[in-house]
């Protein structure tokens, strides 16, 4: 979805606000795909400021997919916001100050929305903060109960460290 900022005919200090219904493509995190729903739409506000336009994009989304620990269904509520600047004249602005999502004063709202959403997501999506995950040996879901594997033994390569003493003031 694209918005031509010139078509809004905003003068200095004026603001244009609108909610757009937008489908967001699935997001891939850690090799797993997550579906995204934006039930209330994407809120876009365009402000005419000195030297250009300032876009504020915000959304509330639900992200559905596998838990990164136990692979059960996870649902995450996410609030995302992004602000972009579009200069009316190219002179005097550095590349880092200008939006990569706006060319010739045409804003790519879909790309801005996706960027905002991805930046708002945690590194891992989990079903619950206390999720115990899967047993690394047998694959049993540890949220259901303990598995038959028992506690993991100490790796012999680290065995020499068990005799290490750091001093009285350092906790073991």
XYZ file of C-alpha atoms in Angstrom:
172
model
C 0.000 0.000 0.000
C 1.387 3.374 -1.021
C 0.454 6.938 -0.042
C 1.474 9.881 -2.233
C 2.223 12.627 0.283
C 1.737 15.350 -2.351
C -1.887 14.213 -2.853
C -2.661 15.071 0.787
C -2.129 18.805 0.022
C -1.040 19.584 3.582
C 0.256 23.027 4.521
C 2.742 23.753 7.307
C 1.554 22.385 10.663
C -1.410 20.468 9.223
C -2.001 16.809 10.038
C -3.738 13.984 8.188
C -4.820 10.859 10.115
C -6.365 7.665 8.855
C -6.661 3.979 9.758
C -5.860 1.548 6.953
C -6.864 -2.093 6.739
C -3.682 -3.908 5.831
C -2.599 -7.531 5.514
C 0.872 -8.163 6.922
C 2.885 -10.998 5.386
C 4.006 -13.807 7.722
C 7.202 -13.150 9.679
C 10.039 -15.690 9.920
C 12.009 -15.815 13.196
C 14.594 -18.502 13.877
C 13.387 -20.486 10.885
C 9.766 -20.612 12.120
C 6.901 -18.823 10.372
C 4.483 -16.625 12.328
C 1.112 -15.369 11.083
C 0.261 -11.735 11.802
C -3.212 -10.258 12.290
C -3.865 -6.535 12.668
C -7.554 -6.454 13.699
C -7.823 -2.709 14.347
C -5.885 -1.631 11.262
C -2.742 0.437 10.891
C -2.946 4.009 12.160
C -1.092 6.486 9.942
C -0.614 10.164 10.789
C 1.133 12.493 8.354
C 2.365 15.836 9.682
C 3.570 18.666 7.444
C 6.715 19.990 9.105
C 9.466 22.378 8.060
C 11.405 20.745 5.251
C 9.098 17.798 4.649
C 6.639 15.311 6.080
C 6.751 13.314 9.303
C 4.906 9.984 9.251
C 3.806 8.206 12.421
C 2.698 4.599 11.923
C 1.314 2.505 14.799
C -0.443 -0.824 15.098
C -1.573 -3.459 17.554
C -1.029 -6.961 16.201
C -1.472 -10.577 17.214
C 1.314 -12.920 16.184
C 0.562 -16.669 15.964
C 3.057 -19.500 15.593
C 5.152 -22.140 17.357
C 6.690 -21.518 20.775
C 10.483 -21.297 20.421
C 10.916 -23.616 23.440
C 8.190 -26.303 23.292
C 6.744 -25.898 19.763
C 3.158 -25.540 21.071
C 0.965 -22.736 19.691
C 2.051 -19.306 20.929
C 0.072 -16.063 20.674
C 1.792 -12.735 21.233
C 0.160 -9.307 21.480
C 2.476 -6.664 20.004
C 2.263 -2.873 19.883
C 4.536 -1.345 17.255
C 5.319 2.236 16.280
C 7.550 3.705 13.607
C 8.346 7.279 12.626
C 9.693 8.243 9.207
C 10.765 11.572 7.695
C 10.404 12.542 4.036
C 12.196 15.668 2.855
C 10.520 17.829 0.218
C 13.956 18.955 -1.025
C 16.965 16.625 -1.101
C 19.578 19.268 -0.255
C 20.846 19.565 3.312
C 19.698 16.134 4.531
C 21.981 13.215 5.221
C 21.062 9.717 4.065
C 20.523 8.454 7.615
C 17.922 11.155 8.268
C 15.807 10.193 5.257
C 13.446 7.242 5.137
C 14.308 4.302 2.913
C 10.570 3.600 2.648
C 9.706 6.894 0.944
C 10.740 7.705 -2.629
C 9.622 10.769 -4.585
C 7.259 11.552 -1.655
C 5.435 8.228 -2.066
C 5.397 6.276 1.223
C 5.324 2.471 1.277
C 3.018 1.939 4.274
C 3.249 -1.869 4.006
C 7.044 -1.792 4.320
C 6.964 0.711 7.203
C 4.383 -1.442 8.999
C 6.423 -4.614 8.544
C 9.617 -2.906 9.752
C 7.834 -1.560 12.848
C 6.401 -4.986 13.644
C 9.691 -6.873 13.230
C 11.533 -4.351 15.414
C 8.880 -4.713 18.149
C 9.101 -8.519 18.303
C 11.184 -10.261 20.980
C 14.131 -12.451 19.959
C 12.040 -15.546 20.773
C 8.278 -15.971 20.829
C 7.197 -18.289 23.654
C 3.827 -19.668 24.768
C 4.455 -18.508 28.363
C 7.419 -16.917 30.154
C 7.727 -19.981 32.406
C 7.764 -22.467 29.472
C 10.263 -25.255 30.231
C 10.656 -26.372 26.614
C 11.553 -29.837 25.361
C 14.039 -32.348 26.762
C 17.161 -32.053 24.571
C 17.659 -35.839 24.632
C 14.214 -37.414 24.189
C 12.079 -34.453 23.048
C 9.470 -34.813 25.832
C 7.490 -31.640 26.615
C 8.790 -30.644 30.062
C 5.677 -28.499 30.680
C 3.645 -31.729 30.884
C 6.033 -33.398 33.327
C 9.516 -34.792 33.788
C 10.889 -37.243 31.273
C 12.586 -40.608 31.917
C 16.036 -39.313 30.923
C 16.910 -38.136 34.434
C 19.341 -35.353 35.238
C 22.134 -34.740 32.788
C 25.602 -35.725 34.005
C 28.554 -33.375 34.206
C 30.577 -33.109 31.017
C 34.022 -34.558 31.807
C 35.716 -31.767 29.900
C 34.486 -29.313 32.567
C 35.236 -31.625 35.517
C 38.478 -29.884 36.453
C 36.499 -26.735 37.326
C 34.659 -28.432 40.218
C 37.800 -28.114 42.367
C 38.352 -24.458 41.497
C 38.226 -22.129 44.532
C 37.928 -18.415 43.837
C 38.226 -17.076 47.380
C 36.018 -16.361 50.365
C 34.351 -13.228 48.989
C 33.254 -14.815 45.689
C 30.158 -16.999 45.630
C 30.617 -20.437 44.009
